[in-house]
Each structure stands twice: as C-alpha cells, then as structure tokens.
Short mmCIF file of C-alpha atoms and ligand atoms in Angstrom, two decimals:
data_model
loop_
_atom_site.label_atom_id
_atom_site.label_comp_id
_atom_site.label_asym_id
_atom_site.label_seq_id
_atom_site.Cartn_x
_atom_site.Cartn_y
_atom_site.Cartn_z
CA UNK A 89 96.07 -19.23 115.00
CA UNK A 90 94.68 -18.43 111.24
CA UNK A 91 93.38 -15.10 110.83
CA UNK A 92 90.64 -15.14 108.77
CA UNK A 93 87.63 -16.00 111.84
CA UNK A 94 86.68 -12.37 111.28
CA UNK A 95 86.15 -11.76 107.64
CA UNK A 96 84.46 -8.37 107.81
CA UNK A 97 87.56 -6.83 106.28
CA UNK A 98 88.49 -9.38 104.01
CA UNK A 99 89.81 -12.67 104.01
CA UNK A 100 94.00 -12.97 104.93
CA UNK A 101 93.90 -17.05 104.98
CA UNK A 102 95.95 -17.25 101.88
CA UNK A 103 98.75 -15.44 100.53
CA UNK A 104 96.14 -13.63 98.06
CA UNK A 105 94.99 -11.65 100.72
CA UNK A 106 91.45 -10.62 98.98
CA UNK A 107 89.98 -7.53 100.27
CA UNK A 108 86.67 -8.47 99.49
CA UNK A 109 84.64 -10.48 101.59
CA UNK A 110 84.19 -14.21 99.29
CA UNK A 111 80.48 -14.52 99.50
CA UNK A 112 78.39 -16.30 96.53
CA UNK A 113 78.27 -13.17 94.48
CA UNK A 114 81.48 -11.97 94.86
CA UNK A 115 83.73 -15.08 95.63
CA UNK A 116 87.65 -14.40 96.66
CA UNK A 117 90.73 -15.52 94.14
CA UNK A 118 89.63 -18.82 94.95
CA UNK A 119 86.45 -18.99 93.38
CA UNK A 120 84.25 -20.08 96.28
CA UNK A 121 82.57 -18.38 98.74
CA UNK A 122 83.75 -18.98 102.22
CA UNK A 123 81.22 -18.88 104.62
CA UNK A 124 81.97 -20.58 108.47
CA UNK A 125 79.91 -23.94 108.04
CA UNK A 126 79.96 -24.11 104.10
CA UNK A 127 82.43 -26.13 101.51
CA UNK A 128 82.22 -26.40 98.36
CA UNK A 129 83.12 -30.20 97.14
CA UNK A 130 83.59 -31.25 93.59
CA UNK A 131 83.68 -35.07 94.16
CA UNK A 132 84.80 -38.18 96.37
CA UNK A 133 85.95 -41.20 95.54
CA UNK A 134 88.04 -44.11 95.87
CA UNK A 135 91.78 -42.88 94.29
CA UNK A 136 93.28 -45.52 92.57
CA UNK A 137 96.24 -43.41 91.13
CA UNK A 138 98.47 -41.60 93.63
CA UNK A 139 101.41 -42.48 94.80
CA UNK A 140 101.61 -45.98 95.41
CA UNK A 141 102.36 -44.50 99.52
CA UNK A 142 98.99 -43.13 99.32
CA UNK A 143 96.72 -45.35 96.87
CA UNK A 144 98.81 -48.51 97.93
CA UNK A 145 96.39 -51.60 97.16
CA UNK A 146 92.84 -50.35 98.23
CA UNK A 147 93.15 -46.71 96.81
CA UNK A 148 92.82 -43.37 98.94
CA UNK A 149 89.78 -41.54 100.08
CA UNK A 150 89.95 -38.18 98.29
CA UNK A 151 88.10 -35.45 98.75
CA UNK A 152 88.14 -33.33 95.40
CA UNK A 153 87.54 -29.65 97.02
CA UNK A 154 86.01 -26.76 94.70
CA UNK A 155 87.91 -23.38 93.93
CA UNK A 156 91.54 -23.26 94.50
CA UNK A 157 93.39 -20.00 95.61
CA UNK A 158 96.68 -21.00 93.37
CA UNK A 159 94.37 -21.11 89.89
CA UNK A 160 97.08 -22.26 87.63
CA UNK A 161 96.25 -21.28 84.01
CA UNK A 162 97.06 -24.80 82.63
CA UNK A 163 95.40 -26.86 86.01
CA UNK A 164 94.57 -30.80 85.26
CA UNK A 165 91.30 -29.99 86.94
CA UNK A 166 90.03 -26.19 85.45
CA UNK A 167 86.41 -27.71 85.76
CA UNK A 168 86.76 -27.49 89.82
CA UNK A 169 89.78 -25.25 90.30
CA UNK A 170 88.71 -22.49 87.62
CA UNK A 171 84.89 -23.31 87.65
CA UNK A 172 84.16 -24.37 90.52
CA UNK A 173 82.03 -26.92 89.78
CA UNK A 174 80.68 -28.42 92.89
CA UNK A 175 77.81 -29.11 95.86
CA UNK A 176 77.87 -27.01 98.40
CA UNK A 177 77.92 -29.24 101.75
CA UNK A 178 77.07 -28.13 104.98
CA UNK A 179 79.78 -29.04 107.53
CA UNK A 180 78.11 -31.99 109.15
CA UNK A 181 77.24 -33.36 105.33
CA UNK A 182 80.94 -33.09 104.50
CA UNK A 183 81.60 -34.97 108.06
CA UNK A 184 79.34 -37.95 107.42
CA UNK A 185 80.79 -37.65 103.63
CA UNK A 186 83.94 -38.62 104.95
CA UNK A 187 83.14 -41.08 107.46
CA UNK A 188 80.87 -42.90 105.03
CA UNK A 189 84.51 -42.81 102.33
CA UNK A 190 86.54 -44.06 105.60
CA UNK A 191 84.47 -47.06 105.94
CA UNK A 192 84.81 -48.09 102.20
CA UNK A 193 88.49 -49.30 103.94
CA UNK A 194 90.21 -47.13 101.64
CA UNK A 195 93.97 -46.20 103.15
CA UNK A 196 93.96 -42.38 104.26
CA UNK A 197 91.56 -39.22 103.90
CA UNK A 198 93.54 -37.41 100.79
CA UNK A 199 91.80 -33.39 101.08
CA UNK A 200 92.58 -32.20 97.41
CA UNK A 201 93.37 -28.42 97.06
CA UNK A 202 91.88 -27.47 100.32
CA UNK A 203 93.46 -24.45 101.55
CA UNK A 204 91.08 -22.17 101.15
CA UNK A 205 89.04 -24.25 103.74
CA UNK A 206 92.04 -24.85 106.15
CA UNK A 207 90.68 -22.54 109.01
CA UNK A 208 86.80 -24.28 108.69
CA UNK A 209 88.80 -28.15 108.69
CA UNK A 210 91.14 -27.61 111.28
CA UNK A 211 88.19 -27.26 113.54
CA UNK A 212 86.20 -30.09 111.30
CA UNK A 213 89.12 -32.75 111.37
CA UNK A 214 89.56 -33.63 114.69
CA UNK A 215 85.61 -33.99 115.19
CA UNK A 216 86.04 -36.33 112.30
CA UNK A 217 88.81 -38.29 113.74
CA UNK A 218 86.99 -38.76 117.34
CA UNK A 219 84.18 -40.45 114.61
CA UNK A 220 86.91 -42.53 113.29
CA UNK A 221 88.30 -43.97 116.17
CA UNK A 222 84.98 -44.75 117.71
CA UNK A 223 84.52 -46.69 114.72
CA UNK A 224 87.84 -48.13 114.71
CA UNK A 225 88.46 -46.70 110.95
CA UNK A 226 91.21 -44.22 112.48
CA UNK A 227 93.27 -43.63 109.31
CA UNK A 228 95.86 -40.89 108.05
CA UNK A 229 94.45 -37.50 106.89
CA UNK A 230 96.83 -36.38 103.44
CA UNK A 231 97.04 -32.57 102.88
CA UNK A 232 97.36 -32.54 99.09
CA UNK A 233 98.23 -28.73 98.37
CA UNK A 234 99.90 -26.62 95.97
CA UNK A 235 101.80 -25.28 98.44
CA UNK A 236 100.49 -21.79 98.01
CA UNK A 237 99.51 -21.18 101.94
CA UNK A 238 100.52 -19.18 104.36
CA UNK A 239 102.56 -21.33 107.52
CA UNK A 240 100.02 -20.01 110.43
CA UNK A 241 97.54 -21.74 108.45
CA UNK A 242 99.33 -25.35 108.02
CA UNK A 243 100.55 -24.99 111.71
CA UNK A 244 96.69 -24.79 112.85
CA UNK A 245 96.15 -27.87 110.81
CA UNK A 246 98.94 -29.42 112.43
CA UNK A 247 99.22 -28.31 116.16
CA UNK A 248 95.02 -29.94 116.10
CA UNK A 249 96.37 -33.10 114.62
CA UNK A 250 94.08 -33.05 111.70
CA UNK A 251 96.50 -33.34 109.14
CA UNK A 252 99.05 -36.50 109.23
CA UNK A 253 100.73 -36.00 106.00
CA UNK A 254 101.13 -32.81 104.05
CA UNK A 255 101.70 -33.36 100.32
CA UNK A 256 102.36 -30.69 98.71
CA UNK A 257 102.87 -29.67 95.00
CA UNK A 258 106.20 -27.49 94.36
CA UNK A 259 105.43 -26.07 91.36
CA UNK A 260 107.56 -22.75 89.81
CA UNK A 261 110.97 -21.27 91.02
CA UNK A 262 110.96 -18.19 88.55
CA UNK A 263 108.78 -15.53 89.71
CA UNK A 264 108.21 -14.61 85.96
CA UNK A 265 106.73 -18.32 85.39
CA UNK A 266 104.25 -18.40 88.45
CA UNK A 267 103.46 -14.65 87.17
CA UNK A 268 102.35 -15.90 84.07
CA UNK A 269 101.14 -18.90 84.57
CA UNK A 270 99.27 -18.72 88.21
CA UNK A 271 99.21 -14.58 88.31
CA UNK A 272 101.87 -15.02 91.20
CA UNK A 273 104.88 -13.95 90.98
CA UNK A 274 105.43 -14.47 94.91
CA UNK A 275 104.84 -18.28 94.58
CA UNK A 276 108.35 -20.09 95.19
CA UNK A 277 108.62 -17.34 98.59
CA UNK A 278 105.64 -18.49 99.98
CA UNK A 279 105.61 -22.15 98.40
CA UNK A 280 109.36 -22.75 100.46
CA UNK A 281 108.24 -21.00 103.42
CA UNK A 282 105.44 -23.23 103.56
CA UNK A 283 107.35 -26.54 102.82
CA UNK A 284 109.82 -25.87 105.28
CA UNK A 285 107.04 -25.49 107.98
CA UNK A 286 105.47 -28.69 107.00
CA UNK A 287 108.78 -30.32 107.61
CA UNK A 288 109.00 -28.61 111.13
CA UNK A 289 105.53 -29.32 111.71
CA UNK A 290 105.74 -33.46 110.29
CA UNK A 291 109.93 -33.78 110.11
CA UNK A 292 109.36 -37.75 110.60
CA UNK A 293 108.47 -39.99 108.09
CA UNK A 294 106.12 -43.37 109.55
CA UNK A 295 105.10 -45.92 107.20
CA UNK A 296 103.48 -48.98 107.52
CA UNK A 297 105.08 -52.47 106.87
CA UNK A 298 103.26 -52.50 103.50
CA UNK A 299 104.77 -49.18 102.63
CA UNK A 300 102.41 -46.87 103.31
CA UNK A 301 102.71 -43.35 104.37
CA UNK A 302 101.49 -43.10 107.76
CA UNK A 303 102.77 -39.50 108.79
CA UNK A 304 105.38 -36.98 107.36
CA UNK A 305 106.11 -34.98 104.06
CA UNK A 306 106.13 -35.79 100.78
CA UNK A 307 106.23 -33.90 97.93
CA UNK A 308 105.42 -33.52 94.23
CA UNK A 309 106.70 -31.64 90.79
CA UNK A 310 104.98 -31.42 87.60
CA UNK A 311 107.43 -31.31 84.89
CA UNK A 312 105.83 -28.49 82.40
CA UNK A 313 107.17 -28.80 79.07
CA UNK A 314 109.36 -25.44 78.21
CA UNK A 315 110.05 -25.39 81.87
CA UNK A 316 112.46 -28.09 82.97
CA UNK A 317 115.60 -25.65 83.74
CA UNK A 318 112.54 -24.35 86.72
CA UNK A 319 112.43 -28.06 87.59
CA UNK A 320 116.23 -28.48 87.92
CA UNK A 321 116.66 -25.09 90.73
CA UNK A 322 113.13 -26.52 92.57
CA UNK A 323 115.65 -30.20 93.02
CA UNK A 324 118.19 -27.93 93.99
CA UNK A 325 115.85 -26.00 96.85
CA UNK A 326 114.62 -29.42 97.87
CA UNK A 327 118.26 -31.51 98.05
CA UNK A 328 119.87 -28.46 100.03
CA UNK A 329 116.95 -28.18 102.79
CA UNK A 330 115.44 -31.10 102.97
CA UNK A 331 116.55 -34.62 104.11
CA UNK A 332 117.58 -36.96 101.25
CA UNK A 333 114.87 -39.99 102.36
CA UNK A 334 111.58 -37.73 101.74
CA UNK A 335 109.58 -38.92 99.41
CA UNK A 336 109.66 -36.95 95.96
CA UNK A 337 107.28 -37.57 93.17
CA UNK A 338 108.60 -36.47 89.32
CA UNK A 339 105.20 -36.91 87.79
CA UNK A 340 105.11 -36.15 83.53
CA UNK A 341 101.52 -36.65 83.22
CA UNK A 342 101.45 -33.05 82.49
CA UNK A 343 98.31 -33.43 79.22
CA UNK A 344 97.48 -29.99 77.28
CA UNK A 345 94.30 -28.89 78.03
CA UNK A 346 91.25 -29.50 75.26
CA UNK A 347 89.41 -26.62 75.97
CA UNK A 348 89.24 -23.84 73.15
CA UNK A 349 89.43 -20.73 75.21
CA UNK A 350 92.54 -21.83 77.37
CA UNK A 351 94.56 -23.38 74.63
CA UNK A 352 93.90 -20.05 73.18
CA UNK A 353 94.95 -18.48 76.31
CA UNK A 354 97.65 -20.53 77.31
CA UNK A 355 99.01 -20.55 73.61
CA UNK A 356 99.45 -16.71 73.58
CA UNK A 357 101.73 -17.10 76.99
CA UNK A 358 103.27 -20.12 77.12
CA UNK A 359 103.00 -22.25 73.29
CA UNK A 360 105.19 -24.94 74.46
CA UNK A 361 102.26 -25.74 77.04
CA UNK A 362 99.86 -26.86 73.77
CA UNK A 363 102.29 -30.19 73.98
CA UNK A 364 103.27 -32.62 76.43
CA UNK A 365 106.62 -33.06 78.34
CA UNK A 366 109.23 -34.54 76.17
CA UNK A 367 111.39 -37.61 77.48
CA UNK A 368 115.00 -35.20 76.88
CA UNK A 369 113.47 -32.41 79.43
CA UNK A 370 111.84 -35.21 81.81
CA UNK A 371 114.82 -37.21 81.90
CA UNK A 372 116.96 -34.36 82.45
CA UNK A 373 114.53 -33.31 85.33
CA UNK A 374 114.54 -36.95 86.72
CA UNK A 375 118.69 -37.24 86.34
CA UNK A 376 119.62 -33.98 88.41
CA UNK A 377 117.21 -35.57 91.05
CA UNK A 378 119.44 -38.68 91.34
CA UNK A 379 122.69 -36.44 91.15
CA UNK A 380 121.76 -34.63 94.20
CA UNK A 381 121.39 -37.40 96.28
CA UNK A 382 117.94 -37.86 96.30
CA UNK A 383 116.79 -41.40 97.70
CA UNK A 384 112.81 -41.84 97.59
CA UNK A 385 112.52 -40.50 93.99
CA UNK A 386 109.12 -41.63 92.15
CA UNK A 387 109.49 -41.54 88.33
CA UNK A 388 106.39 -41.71 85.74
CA UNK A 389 106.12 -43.54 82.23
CA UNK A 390 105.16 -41.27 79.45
CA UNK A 391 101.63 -43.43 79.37
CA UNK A 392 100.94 -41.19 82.11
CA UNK A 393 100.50 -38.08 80.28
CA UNK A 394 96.82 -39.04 79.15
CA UNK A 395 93.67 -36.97 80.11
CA UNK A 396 92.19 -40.87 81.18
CA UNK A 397 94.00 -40.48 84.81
CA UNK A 398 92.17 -37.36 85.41
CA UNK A 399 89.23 -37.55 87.55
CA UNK A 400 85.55 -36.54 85.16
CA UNK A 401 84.38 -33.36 87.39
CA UNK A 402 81.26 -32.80 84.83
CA UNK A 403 78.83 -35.02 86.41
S1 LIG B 690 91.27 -18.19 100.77
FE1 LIG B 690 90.19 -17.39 98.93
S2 LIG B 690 89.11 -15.57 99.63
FE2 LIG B 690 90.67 -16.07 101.20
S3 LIG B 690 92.48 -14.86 100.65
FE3 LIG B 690 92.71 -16.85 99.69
S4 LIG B 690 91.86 -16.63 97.61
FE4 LIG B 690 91.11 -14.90 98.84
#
C-alpha cells in the first residue's frame, strides 16, 4: 500500500519525503500540487521516437506528466519538469484523455515522469483498462520513470495491474553527481532498490511477433558528457543483477540546454554539461556494455543529440 492517502502531515510518496502538504501555493519537490482527483498534464501525443519496442511502427501514446520529484538540473524537458507547465485535468478528463490517445491505434499508454501521481493512477489505471477492453483497444501501459520512487509505490502500480512495463531511467551512481546535479545524493540507493523491485514485480519479458514490448523491464542511461566513468559502474550494477536479455537503451542525445539562467547555473557546477557527449566517452560507455555480456543493447547516432527530438512543451 502507498502511504501518502492521508496527506495532513505531509506527503511520503517519494523518496523526498516533503513535510509540507503540495497544494497550489505551496507545491512539494515536485512542483505540482497533489490533490486526490487532480493531475497536472503537460501534453499527449503520438511518440514517434522511443525505443523502437515502444514507438515500433505506429508510435506510443505518451502522456507528458507536469512536475517531476527527481528535478534534474540539466532535464531535456525543464519547461514541464522545472516549470510545470501544464492543464490541470480532473481525473475523469485525464481518463477519457487516454482512451481518446488509445483509439488513435497507437502501441502502448507510455506515462512520462509520473511518480508523483503513482498513488492517484494506480487507482485510475485499471478503471482505464476495463474502458479499454470494452473497446477492444486493450494495450500495454509503459511506466517511463527516473527511477527515483520508493518500491511500495511501484508494487501498488503493479500488484493492480496498471502498469505492464516499467521503464525506467538509471541515471547517477556517485552520490556527489546526483547531489549536484538532482540535489540527491541518495539517488543510486533508492534508484537500485527500485529497479530491482520492478524486476521482481515484471521479471518476464513478452513481446509481440513484431517486436514489441508487451510486458517486463527495460531500462535507459543518458550518457552526460564529463560523466561516463558514472556510466561504466551503473553497466556494472545492471550486468551483475540483472539478466543479460533485458532490454538496455545507451541513448547520447544528451543536448545542452539554451536557456540563459541554467547554462549559467549548470556552468558554475558542472561546465562540461554546456557541450554534448563526445563519441570517445559514448563509445567507451557503449563498449563496457558489450564486455559485460549485455545482449539487448540499443545504441544512438550522434544525430540524436539535437533539441528537434524533444517534444515543444510551450504551447
Ligand atoms: S511526490 Fe512530490 S510532494 Fe510528494 S514527497 Fe515526492 S516531491 Fe514531495
């Protein structure tokens, strides 16, 4: 069971533990309120660029949520993540939301940075899925996370059967590096604890003949430039306790970000984060992946580093 029902003292649902109570004027670490009922959505739409086990030929049906409680300094998306910017939906608008996205035949429901929700859509998902299968539309629901979550949490999502997929987003071994860059220095602890659960909680992977990812893990690393010795120990964690077939993404589409006050920001922490990921540190990233005897590796070309793949959040 999640904890956070009651949030008179607080909210416990993620590993920030805020002691406030999120409300509009005084939102938690995650930059939204969270009020039973209430989510704040930033955008959905047809996906053509995920994996090619989630977008596969038709694209995926992702659900860009507002706020996030990780809040990485350097995130793709500050405009939603940092800013929340966003509608707020009611929980039956979000519902039909989704239905109306399942029936544009798109391949699975991909929920984008949603843990700060996951107590409200564990009770929303399975209504959602009775919808679906009335309709015939039944179709995988992807839990695209940083990771960042606490395992009661991902085990409600799982033991209701609203989540098929969990996809999360290792992202920083050294407790220095998540310190500075995401203000948590307890990120790998909870990040593995979590990723192991998901593997208890989905330990089989189920595609479909056309090579889609029907059910199971599968995970993803952003290569930050500066950081690829991180990259190397997070292979290491992930070839010694997980099995060699799932499904891990290398992704270099890592792009500076343009705006003034976080390149300022980010320049007086991190410089090496004003550029992009070289090919020596991706390559080195991508060759320790192969030498520990990982099988379903997904590489990116350095095209992909290019602020065009990222989703305009300022409509
Ligand atoms: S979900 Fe949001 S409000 Fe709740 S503990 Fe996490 S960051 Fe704080």
């Amino acid at each position: 069971m999640t904890r956070s029902a009651d949030l008179t003292a607080g909210c416990r649902l993620c590993p920030r533990e805020c002691l406030n109570i999120p409300s509009e004027e005084q939102p938690g670490r995650c930059h939204v309120p969270r009020a039973a009922g209430f989510f704040r959505v930033a955008r959905l739409m047809d996906h053509p660029w995920e994996e090619p086990y989630i977008s596969g030929s038709k694209g995926s049906g992702t659900v860009f949520f507002s706020g996030c409680s990780l809040g990485c300094l350097f995130c793709q998306n500050e405009a939603i993540s940092h800013r929340a910017h966003g509608e707020t939906m009611r929980s039956d608008q979000l519902l039909q939301a989704m239905e109306d996205l399942a029936a544009r035949q798109v391949h699975n429901l991909n929920l984008v940075t949603a843990s700060h929700y996951g107590d409200h859509l564990s009770r929303l998902l399975p209504v959602l899925k009775q919808r679906l299968k009335k309709r015939g539309r039944l179709i995988p629901v992807v839990w695209n996370s940083s990771a960042y979550e606490k395992t009661d949490m991902l085990a409600a999502l799982a033991d209701s059967e609203s989540v098929d997929v969990f996809l999360p987003d290792l992202k920083f071994f050294d407790p220095e590096l998540s310190g500075r860059l995401a203000a948590a220095p307890d990120y790998f602890v909870r990040a593995s604890q979590a990723i192991l659960a998901m593997h208890r909680l989905r330990p089989d992977h189920q595609f479909s003949d056309d090579g889609l990812l029907l059910r199971g893990l599968a995970l993803r690393h952003l290569v930050l430039p500066g950081a690829w010795r991180d990259s190397l120990t997070l292979i290491d964690f992930i070839a010694a306790n997980l099995p060699p077939d799932t499904p891990v993404a290398l992704m270099r589409q890592y792009t500076p970000p343009t705006n003034a006050r976080l390149r300022e920001q980010i320049g007086a922490i991190m410089p090496r984060l004003l550029h992009k990921v070289t090919s020596y540190e991706y390559d080195k990233v991508c060759e320790h992946a192969e030498k520990r005897g990982l099988k379903r590796l997904l590489f990116q070309e350095p095209a992909s580093a290019d602020s065009r793949f990222t989703p305009d959040f300022t409509g």
